[in-house]
Coordinates of C-alpha atoms in Angstrom, one line a residue:
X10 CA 0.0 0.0 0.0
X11 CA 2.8 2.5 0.8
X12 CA 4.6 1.4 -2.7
X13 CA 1.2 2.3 -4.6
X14 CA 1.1 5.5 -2.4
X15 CA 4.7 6.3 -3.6
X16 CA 4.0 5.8 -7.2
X17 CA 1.4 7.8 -7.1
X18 CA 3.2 11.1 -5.9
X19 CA 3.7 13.8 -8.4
X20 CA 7.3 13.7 -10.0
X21 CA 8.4 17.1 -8.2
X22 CA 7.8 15.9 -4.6
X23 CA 9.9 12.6 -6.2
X24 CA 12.7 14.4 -6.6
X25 CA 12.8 16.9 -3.8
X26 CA 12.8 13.4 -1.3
X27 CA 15.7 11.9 -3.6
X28 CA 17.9 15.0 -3.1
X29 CA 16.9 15.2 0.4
X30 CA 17.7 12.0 0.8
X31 CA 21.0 12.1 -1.0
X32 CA 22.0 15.4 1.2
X33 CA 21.2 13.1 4.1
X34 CA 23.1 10.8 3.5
X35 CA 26.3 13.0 2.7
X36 CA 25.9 14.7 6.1
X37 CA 25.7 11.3 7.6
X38 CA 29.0 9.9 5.9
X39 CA 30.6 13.5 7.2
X40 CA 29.6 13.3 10.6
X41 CA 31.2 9.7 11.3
X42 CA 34.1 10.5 9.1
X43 CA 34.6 13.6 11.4
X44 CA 33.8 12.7 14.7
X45 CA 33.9 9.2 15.0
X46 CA 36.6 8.3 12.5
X47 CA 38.3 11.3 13.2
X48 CA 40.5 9.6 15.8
X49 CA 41.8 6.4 13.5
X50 CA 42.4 8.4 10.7
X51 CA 44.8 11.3 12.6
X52 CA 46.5 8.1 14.1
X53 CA 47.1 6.1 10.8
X54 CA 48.2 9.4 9.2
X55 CA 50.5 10.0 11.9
X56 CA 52.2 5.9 11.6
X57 CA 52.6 6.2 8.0
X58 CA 54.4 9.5 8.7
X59 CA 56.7 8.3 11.0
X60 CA 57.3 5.1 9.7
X61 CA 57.9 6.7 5.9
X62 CA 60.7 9.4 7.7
X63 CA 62.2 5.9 9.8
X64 CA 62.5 4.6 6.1
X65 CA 64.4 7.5 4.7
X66 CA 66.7 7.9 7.7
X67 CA 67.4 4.0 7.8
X68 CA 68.2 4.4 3.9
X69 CA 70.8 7.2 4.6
X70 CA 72.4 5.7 8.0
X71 CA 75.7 5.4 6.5
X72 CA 75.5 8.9 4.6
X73 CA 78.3 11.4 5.9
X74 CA 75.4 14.1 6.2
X75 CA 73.3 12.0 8.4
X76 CA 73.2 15.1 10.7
X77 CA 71.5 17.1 8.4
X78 CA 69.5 14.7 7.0
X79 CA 67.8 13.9 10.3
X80 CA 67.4 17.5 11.0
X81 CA 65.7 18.5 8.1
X82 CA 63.3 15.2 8.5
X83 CA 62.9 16.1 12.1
X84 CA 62.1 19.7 11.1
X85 CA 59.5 19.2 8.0
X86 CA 57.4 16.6 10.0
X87 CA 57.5 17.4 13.3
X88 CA 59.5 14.8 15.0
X89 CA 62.1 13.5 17.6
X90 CA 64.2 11.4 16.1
X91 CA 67.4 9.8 18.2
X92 CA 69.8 7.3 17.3
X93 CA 71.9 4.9 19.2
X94 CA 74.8 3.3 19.4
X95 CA 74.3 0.0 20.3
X96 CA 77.4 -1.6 20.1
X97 CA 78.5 -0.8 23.7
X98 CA 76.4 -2.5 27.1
X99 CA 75.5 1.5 27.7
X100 CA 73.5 3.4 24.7
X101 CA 75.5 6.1 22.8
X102 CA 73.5 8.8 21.4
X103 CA 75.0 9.3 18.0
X104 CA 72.3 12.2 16.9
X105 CA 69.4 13.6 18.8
X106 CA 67.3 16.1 16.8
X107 CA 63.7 17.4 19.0
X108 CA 61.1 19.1 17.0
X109 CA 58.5 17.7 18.7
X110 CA 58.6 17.9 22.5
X111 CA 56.3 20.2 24.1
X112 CA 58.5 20.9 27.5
X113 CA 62.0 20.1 25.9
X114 CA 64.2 18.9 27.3
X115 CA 62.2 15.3 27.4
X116 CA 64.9 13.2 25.5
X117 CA 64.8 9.2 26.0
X118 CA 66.6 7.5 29.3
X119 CA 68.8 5.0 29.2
X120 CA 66.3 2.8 30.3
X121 CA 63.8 3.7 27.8
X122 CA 66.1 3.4 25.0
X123 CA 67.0 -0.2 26.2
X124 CA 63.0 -1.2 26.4
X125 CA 62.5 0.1 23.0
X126 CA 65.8 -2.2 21.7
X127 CA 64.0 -4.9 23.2
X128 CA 60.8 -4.3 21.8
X129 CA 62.5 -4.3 18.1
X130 CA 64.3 -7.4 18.9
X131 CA 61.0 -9.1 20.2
X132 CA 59.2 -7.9 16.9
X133 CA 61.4 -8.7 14.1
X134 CA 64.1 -5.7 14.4
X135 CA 61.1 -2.6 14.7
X136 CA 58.0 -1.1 17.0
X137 CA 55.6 0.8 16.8
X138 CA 53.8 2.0 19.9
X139 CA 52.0 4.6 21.9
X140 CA 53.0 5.7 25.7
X141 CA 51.7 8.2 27.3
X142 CA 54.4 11.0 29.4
X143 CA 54.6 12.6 32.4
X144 CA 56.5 15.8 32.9
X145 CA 56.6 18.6 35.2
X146 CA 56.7 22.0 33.5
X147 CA 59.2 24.0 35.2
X148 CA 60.1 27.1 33.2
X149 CA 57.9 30.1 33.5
X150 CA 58.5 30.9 29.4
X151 CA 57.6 26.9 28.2
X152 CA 54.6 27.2 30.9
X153 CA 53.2 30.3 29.7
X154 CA 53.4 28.9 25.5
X155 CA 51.5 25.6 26.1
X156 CA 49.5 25.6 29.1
X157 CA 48.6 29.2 29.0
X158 CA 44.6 30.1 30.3
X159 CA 42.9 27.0 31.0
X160 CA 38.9 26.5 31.3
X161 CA 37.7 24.5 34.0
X162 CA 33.9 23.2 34.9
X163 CA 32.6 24.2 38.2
X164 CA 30.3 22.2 40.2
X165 CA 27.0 23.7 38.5
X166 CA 28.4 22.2 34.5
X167 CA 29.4 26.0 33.8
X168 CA 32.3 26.6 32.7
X169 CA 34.9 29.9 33.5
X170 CA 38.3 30.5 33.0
X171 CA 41.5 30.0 35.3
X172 CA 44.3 32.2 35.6
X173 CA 47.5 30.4 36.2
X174 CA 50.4 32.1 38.2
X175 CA 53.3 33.5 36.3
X176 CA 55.5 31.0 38.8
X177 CA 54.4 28.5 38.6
X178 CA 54.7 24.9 38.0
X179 CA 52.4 21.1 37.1
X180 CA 52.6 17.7 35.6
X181 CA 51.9 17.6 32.3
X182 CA 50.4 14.6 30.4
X183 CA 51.0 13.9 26.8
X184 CA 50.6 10.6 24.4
X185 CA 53.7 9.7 22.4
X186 CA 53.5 7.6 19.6
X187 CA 57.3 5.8 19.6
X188 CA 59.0 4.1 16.5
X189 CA 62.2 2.2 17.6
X190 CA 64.3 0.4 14.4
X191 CA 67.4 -1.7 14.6
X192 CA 69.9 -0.9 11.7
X193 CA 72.7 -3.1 11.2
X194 CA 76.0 -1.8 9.5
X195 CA 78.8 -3.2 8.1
X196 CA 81.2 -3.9 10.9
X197 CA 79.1 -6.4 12.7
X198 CA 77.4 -3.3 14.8
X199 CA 73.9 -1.9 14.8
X200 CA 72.7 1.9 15.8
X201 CA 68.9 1.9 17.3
X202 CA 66.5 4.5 15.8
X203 CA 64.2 6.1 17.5
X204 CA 61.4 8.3 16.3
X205 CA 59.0 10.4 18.9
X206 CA 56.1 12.0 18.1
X207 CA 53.4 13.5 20.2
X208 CA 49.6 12.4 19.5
X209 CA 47.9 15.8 19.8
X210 CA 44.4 15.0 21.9
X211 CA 41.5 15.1 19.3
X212 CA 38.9 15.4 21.7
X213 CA 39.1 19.5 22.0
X214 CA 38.8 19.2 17.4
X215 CA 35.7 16.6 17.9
X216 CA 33.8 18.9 20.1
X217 CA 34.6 22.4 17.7
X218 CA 34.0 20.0 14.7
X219 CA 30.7 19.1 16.4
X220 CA 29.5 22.2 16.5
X221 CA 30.5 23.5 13.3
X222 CA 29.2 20.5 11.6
X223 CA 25.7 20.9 13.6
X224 CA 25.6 24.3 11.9
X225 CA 26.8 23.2 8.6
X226 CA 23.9 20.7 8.8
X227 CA 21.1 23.3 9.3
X228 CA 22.2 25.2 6.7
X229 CA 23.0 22.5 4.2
X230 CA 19.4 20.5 5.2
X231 CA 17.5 24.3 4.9
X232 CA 19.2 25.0 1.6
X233 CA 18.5 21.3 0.6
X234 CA 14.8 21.4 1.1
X235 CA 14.9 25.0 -0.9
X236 CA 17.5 24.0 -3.9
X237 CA 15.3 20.4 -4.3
X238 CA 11.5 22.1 -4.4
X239 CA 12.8 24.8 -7.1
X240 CA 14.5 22.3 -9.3
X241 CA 11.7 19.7 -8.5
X242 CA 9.4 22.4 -9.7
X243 CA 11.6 23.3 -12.8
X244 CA 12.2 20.0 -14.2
X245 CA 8.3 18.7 -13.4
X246 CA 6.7 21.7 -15.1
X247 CA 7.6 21.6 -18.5
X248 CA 6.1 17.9 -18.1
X249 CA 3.2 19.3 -16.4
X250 CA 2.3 21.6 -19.4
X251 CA 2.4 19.2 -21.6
X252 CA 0.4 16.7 -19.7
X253 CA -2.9 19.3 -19.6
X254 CA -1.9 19.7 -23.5
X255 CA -2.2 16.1 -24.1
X256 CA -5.6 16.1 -22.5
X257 CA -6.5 18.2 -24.7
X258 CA -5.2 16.4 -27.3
X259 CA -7.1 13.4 -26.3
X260 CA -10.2 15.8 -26.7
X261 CA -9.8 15.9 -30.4
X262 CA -8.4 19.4 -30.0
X263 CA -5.8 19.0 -32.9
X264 CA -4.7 22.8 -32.6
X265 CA -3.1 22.5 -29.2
X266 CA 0.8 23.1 -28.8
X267 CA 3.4 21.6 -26.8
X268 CA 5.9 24.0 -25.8
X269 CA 8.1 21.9 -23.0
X270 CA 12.0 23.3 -23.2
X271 CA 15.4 23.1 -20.9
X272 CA 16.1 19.8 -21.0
X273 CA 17.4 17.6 -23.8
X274 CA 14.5 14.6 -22.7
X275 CA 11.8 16.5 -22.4
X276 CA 12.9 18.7 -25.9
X277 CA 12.6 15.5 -27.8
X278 CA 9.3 14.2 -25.7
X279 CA 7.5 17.8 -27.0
X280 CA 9.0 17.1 -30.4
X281 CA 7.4 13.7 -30.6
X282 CA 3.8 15.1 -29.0
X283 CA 3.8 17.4 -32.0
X284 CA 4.6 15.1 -34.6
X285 CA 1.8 12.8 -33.1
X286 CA -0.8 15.7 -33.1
X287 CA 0.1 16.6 -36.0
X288 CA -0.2 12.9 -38.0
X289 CA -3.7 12.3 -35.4
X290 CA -4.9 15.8 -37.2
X291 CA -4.1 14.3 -40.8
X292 CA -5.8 10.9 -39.4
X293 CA -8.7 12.6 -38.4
X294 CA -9.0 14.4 -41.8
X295 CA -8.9 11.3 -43.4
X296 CA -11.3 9.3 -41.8
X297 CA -14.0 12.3 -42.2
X298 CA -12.9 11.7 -45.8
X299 CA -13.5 8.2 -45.6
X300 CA -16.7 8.6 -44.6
X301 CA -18.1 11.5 -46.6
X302 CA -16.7 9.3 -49.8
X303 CA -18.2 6.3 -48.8
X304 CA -21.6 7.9 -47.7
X305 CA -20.7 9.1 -51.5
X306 CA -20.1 5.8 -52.8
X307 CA -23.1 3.8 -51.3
X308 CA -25.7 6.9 -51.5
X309 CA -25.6 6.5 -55.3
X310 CA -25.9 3.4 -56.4
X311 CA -28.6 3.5 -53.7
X312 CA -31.0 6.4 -55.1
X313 CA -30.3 4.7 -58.5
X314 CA -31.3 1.6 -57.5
X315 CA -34.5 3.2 -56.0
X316 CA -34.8 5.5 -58.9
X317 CA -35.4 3.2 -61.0
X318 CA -37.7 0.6 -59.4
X319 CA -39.9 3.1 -58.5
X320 CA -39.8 4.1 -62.3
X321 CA -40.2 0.6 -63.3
X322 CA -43.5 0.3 -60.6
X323 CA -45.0 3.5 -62.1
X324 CA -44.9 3.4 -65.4
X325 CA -45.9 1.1 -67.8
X326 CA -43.3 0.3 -70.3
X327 CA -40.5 0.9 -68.5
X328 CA -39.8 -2.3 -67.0
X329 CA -37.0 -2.7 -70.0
X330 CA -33.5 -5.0 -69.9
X331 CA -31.3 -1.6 -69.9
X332 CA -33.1 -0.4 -66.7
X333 CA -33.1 -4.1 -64.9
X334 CA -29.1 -4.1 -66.2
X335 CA -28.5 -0.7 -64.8
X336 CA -30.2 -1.5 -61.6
X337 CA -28.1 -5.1 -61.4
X338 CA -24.9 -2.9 -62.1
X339 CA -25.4 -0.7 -59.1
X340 CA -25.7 -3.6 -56.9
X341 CA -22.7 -5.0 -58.2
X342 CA -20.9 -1.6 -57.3
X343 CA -22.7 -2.1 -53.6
X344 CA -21.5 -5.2 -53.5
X345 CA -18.1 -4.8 -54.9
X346 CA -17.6 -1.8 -52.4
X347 CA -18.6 -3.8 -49.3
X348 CA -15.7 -6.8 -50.2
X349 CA -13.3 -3.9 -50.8
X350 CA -13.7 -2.5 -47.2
X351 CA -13.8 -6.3 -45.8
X352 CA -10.7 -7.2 -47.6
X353 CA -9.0 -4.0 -46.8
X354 CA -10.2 -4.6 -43.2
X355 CA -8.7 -7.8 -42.9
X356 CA -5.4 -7.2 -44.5
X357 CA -5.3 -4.1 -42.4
X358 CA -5.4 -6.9 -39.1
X359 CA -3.1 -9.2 -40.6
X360 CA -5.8 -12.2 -40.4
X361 CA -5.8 -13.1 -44.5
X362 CA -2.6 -16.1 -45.1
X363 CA -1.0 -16.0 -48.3
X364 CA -1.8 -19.4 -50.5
X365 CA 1.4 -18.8 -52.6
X366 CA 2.0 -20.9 -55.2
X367 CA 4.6 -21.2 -58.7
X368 CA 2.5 -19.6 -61.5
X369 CA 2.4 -17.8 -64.8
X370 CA 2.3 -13.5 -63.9
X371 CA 1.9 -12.8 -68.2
X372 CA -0.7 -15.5 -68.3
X373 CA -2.8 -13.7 -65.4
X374 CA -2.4 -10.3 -66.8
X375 CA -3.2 -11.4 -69.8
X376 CA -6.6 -13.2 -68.2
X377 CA -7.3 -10.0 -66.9
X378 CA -7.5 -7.8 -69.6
X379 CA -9.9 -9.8 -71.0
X380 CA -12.8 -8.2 -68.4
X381 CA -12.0 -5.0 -69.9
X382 CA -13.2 -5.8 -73.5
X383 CA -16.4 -4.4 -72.5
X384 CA -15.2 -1.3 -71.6
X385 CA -12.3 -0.8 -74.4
X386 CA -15.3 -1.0 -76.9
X387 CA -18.3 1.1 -75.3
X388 CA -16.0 4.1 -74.3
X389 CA -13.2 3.8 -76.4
X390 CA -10.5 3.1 -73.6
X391 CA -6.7 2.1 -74.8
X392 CA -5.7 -0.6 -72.5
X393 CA -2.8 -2.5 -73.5
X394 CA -0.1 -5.2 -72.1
X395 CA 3.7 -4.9 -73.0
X396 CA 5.2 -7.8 -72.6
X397 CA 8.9 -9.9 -73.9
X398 CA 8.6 -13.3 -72.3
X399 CA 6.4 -15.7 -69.7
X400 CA 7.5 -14.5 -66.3
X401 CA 6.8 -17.0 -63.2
X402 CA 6.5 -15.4 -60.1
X403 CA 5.8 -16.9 -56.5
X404 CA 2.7 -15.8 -54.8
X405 CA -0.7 -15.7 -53.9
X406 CA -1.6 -15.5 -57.8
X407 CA -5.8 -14.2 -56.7
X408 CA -4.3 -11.7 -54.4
X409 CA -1.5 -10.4 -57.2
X410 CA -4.0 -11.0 -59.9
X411 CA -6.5 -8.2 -57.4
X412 CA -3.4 -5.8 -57.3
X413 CA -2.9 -5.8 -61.5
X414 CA -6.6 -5.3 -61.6
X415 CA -7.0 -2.1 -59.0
X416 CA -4.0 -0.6 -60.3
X417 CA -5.4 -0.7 -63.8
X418 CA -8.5 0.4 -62.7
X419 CA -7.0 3.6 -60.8
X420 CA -5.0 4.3 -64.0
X421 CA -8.6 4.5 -66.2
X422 CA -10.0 6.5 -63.6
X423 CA -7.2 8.7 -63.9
X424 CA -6.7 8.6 -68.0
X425 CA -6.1 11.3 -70.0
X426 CA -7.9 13.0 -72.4
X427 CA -6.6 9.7 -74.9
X428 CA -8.2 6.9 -72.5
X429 CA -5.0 5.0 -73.1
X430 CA -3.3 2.9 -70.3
X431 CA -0.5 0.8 -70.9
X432 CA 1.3 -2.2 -68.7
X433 CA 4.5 -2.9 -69.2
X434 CA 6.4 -6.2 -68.0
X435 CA 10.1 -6.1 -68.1
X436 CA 12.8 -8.6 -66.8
X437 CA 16.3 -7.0 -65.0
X438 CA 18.9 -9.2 -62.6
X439 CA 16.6 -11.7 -62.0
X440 CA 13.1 -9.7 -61.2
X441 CA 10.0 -8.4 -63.1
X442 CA 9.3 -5.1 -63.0
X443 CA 4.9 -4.6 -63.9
X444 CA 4.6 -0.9 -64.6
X445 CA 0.6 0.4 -64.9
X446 CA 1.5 3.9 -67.0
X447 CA -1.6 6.4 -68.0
X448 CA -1.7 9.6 -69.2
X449 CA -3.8 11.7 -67.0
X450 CA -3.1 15.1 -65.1
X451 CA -0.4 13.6 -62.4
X452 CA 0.3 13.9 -59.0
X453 CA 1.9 16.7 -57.4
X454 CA 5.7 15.8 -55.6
X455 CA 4.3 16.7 -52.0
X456 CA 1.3 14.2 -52.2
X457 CA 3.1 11.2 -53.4
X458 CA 3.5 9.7 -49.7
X459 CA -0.8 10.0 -49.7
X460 CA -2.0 8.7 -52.6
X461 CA -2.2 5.0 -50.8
X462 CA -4.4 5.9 -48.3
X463 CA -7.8 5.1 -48.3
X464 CA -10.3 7.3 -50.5
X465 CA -7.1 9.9 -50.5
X466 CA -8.0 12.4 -53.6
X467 CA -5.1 14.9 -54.8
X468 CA -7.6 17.4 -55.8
X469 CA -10.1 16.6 -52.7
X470 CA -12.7 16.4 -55.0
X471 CA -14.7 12.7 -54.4
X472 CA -15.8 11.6 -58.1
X473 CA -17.7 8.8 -59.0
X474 CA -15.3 6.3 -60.2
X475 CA -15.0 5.3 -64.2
X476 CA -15.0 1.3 -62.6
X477 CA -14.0 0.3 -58.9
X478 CA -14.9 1.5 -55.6
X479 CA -11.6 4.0 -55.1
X480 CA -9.8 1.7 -52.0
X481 CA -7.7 0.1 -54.6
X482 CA -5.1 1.7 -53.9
X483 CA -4.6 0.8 -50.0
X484 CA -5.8 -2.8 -50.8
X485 CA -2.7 -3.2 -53.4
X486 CA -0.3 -1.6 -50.8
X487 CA -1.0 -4.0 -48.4
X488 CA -1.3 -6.9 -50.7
X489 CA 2.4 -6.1 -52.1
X490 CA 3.5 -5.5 -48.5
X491 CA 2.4 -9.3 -47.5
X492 CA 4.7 -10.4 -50.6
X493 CA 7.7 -8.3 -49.5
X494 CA 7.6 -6.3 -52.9
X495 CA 9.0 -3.3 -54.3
X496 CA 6.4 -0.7 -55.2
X497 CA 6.2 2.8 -55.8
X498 CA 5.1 5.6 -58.1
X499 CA 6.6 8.3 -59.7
X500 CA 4.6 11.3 -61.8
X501 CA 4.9 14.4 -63.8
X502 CA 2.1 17.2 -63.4
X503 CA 0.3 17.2 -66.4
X504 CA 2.4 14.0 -68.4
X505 CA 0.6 11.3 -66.2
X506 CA 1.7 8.6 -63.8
X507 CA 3.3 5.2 -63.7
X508 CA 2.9 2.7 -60.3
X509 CA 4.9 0.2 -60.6
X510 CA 6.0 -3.2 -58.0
X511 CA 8.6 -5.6 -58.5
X512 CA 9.1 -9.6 -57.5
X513 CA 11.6 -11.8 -58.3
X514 CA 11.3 -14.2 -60.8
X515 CA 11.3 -18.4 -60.2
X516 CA 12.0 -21.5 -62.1
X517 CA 8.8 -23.1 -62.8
X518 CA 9.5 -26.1 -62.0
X519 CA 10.8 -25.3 -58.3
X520 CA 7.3 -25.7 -57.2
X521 CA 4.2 -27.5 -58.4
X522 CA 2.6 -25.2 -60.7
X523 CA -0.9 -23.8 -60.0
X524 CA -1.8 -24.9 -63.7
X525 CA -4.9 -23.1 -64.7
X526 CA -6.3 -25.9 -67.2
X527 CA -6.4 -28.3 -64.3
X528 CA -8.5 -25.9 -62.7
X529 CA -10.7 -25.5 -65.2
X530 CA -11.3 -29.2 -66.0
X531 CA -12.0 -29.3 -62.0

């Protein structure tokens, strides 16, 4: 239930709790780096340091400026460094360089130099350990630097300052971290290294840290919750805008704009809104087209139909064989319009299946033009077939035979002023080329792309077709698309046009051949 709840938050109030979220958890990771880790760290750091200057001076033991050397390593990083002589039962201090000693004057004992060598020998030749020292602070100027005012709680939590005397003295407490190294030499005799350094207390830095970072965290969480809601609000408009445009759009309200900018995604999601309203607008055109022309198409033949029967019923002499034919033609149209819009329909949903077979394209076209006899002599058409040679094609040959037919049919629709239309079959690298050419007023450039939409007129003027129903064209685009074929058209304004598809040719014999005299004797 909380999931759903989430999902259904608006997108700004999303993103302001993901950048909250991220800025918590950033003051988080700085709070235990700085106050708990804080301790571990300074002491790591501080190891490496001492362990990388016992490297260097252990690498130069023999040098004839060791002197210098361990005074200008004991100066950069803040060290005491001491080495020994070993090679006698009592220590002798070779070098001695403090740079780190609070009091002064707070060189190793004897002692303490021979429970370091121990702890080297014990541990593979080097140590590395902490001890805390004790010292009392005797001189008034070494008093005054490092101990200076001190604050002290009283009993009450409060706390107030302490003013120390000018003579004075105290025990002062300090941790040490202590490196000791045994170096042999050459001569069968060693020197003991020593490296001090003092472990500054970190609790004084936790509890300045602490309050700094408490600060820092107000500040950062305020500025946060202000920085996420305005860019929240900045990247979620834009979106927001076009969401109340694309409920418009969904009310048919094709004039609508979408104007989302500022980022790269939502640039190309407003690009693609306004390429979709503006191919819904030419889909809605279209299908107020589609069904003013077919209102068109079916109110005809309808009132002819009528026309005539009631002619027929009313007066005497009329019921002739030209009125009966004319009134059997017009159903035919009805009837050949309805198939057209249930063929398209079904090759539009993809549920017709090919029955391809091996047969003869020339024979088919040439069965074809037969039907047009009729026509070629009663209106003086000029339909003829170009052909060099019996092409075999493989295919559905009653779905290929319907796409010769429509295509013919749009070109003596579309005839020119000489009725002639011409077919031409030509052979090139293995496919046939079938190219429907008439000589009628063209098609302009910009409305090639349309012309195989359904009922789509160049001129927009719906005219009652020479023969066919005027969805030829979509049904042979989808036809040729089901074959995988090549198709197209190309036209010249007032020259005429030529649509054209191509398939590739096959042996005959590859497949049985769908031969049409077996048909016929069946």
């Amino acid at each position: 239930m909380k999931q759903t709840k989430w999902k259904l938050l608006p997108l700004k109030y999303k993103l302001a709790a993901y950048f909250l979220v991220i800025v918590c958890v950033m003051l988080v990771l700085l709070w235990i780096f700085q106050i708990v880790f804080l301790e571990g760290f300074y002491k790591s750091i501080k190891s490496t340091r001492v362990e990388q200057s016992a490297k260097q001076i252990s690498v130069s033991i023999k040098n004839n400026n060791l002197e210098d050397i361990v005074d200008n390593i004991s100066r950069k990083n803040g060290l005491s460094v001491y080495v020994y002589d070993t090679s006698s039962p009592i220590f002798l201090k070779k070098y001695s360089c403090e740079y780190n000693n609070p009091i002064g004057g707070g060189d190793f004992q004897e002692h303490q130099a021979y429970k370091y060598y121990r702890e080297a020998l014990n541990h593979g030749g080097t140590f590395l350990g902490t001890t805390t020292t004790t010292a009392e602070i005797k001189n008034t100027k070494d008093f005054q630097e490092i101990i200076g005012k001190q604050s002290t709680e009283d009993s009450k939590g409060s706390s107030k300052e302490v003013i120390l005397p000018k003579e004075a003295s105290m025990n002062y407490r300090y941790d040490n971290m202590v490196y000791a190294e045994i170096i042999p030499l050459d001569n069968n005799s060693e020197y003991l290294l020593l490296i001090n350094s003092m472990i500054t207390p970190v609790s004084s830095v936790v509890d300045t840290l602490r309050i700094q970072l408490i600060i820092v965290s107000v500040i950062l969480f305020l500025f946060a919750i202000i920085l996420s809601l305005y860019a929240a609000m900045r990247i979620s408009r834009p979106l927001s805008d076009m969401t109340k445009s694309a409920k418009e759009l969904a009310k048919q309200n094709y004039h609508v704009e979408f104007n989302g900018s500022g980022y790269l995604e939502v640039k190309e999601l407003n690009d693609t809104l306004n390429y979709a309203r503006t191919e819904l607008s030419k889909v809605e055109d279209l299908r107020q087209e589609l069904i003013a022309n077919i209102s068109h198409d079916l109110r005809t033949p309808l009132t002819m139909i009528t026309g005539y029967a009631e002619v027929m019923r009313d007066l005497p002499g009329e019921n002739t064989p030209e009125n009966v034919q004319i009134i059997i033609d017009e159903a035919s149209r009805l009837s050949s319009l309805v198939t057209d819009l249930l063929d398209l329909s079904k090759l539009q949903a993809g549920t017709i299946k090919l029955e391809q077979t091996v047969f003869s394209l020339t024979d088919s076209i040439n069965d074809i033009f037969r039907r047009y006899a009729k026509l070629k002599e009663q209106d003086g058409y000029n339909i003829t077939f170009e052909s060099d040679e019996n092409v075999y094609v493989y295919g559905d040959e009653l779905k290929l035979s319907q796409v010769i037919y429509n295509l013919t049919n749009n070109a003596i629709n579309y005839a020119g002023d000489d009725k002639t239309v011409i077919v031409c079959q030509t052979v090139k690298d293995g496919a046939v080329r079938i190219e429907v050419i008439d000589h009628g007023d063209g098609i302009p450039q910009d409305k090639l792309e349309y012309i195989w939409d359904r009922y789509y007129k160049v001129d927009k003027e719906h005219k009652r077709a020479v023969i066919g129903t005027g969805l030829g064209l979509s049904i042979v685009k989808k036809i040729l698309e089901l074959h995988h074929a090549q198709y197209g058209v190309t036209s010249v304004e007032g020259q005429g046009s030529t649509f054209w598809f191509e398939l590739p040719c096959t042996d005959p014999k590859s497949k049985p051949q769908n031969n049409r005299q077996s048909k016929s004797k069946n």
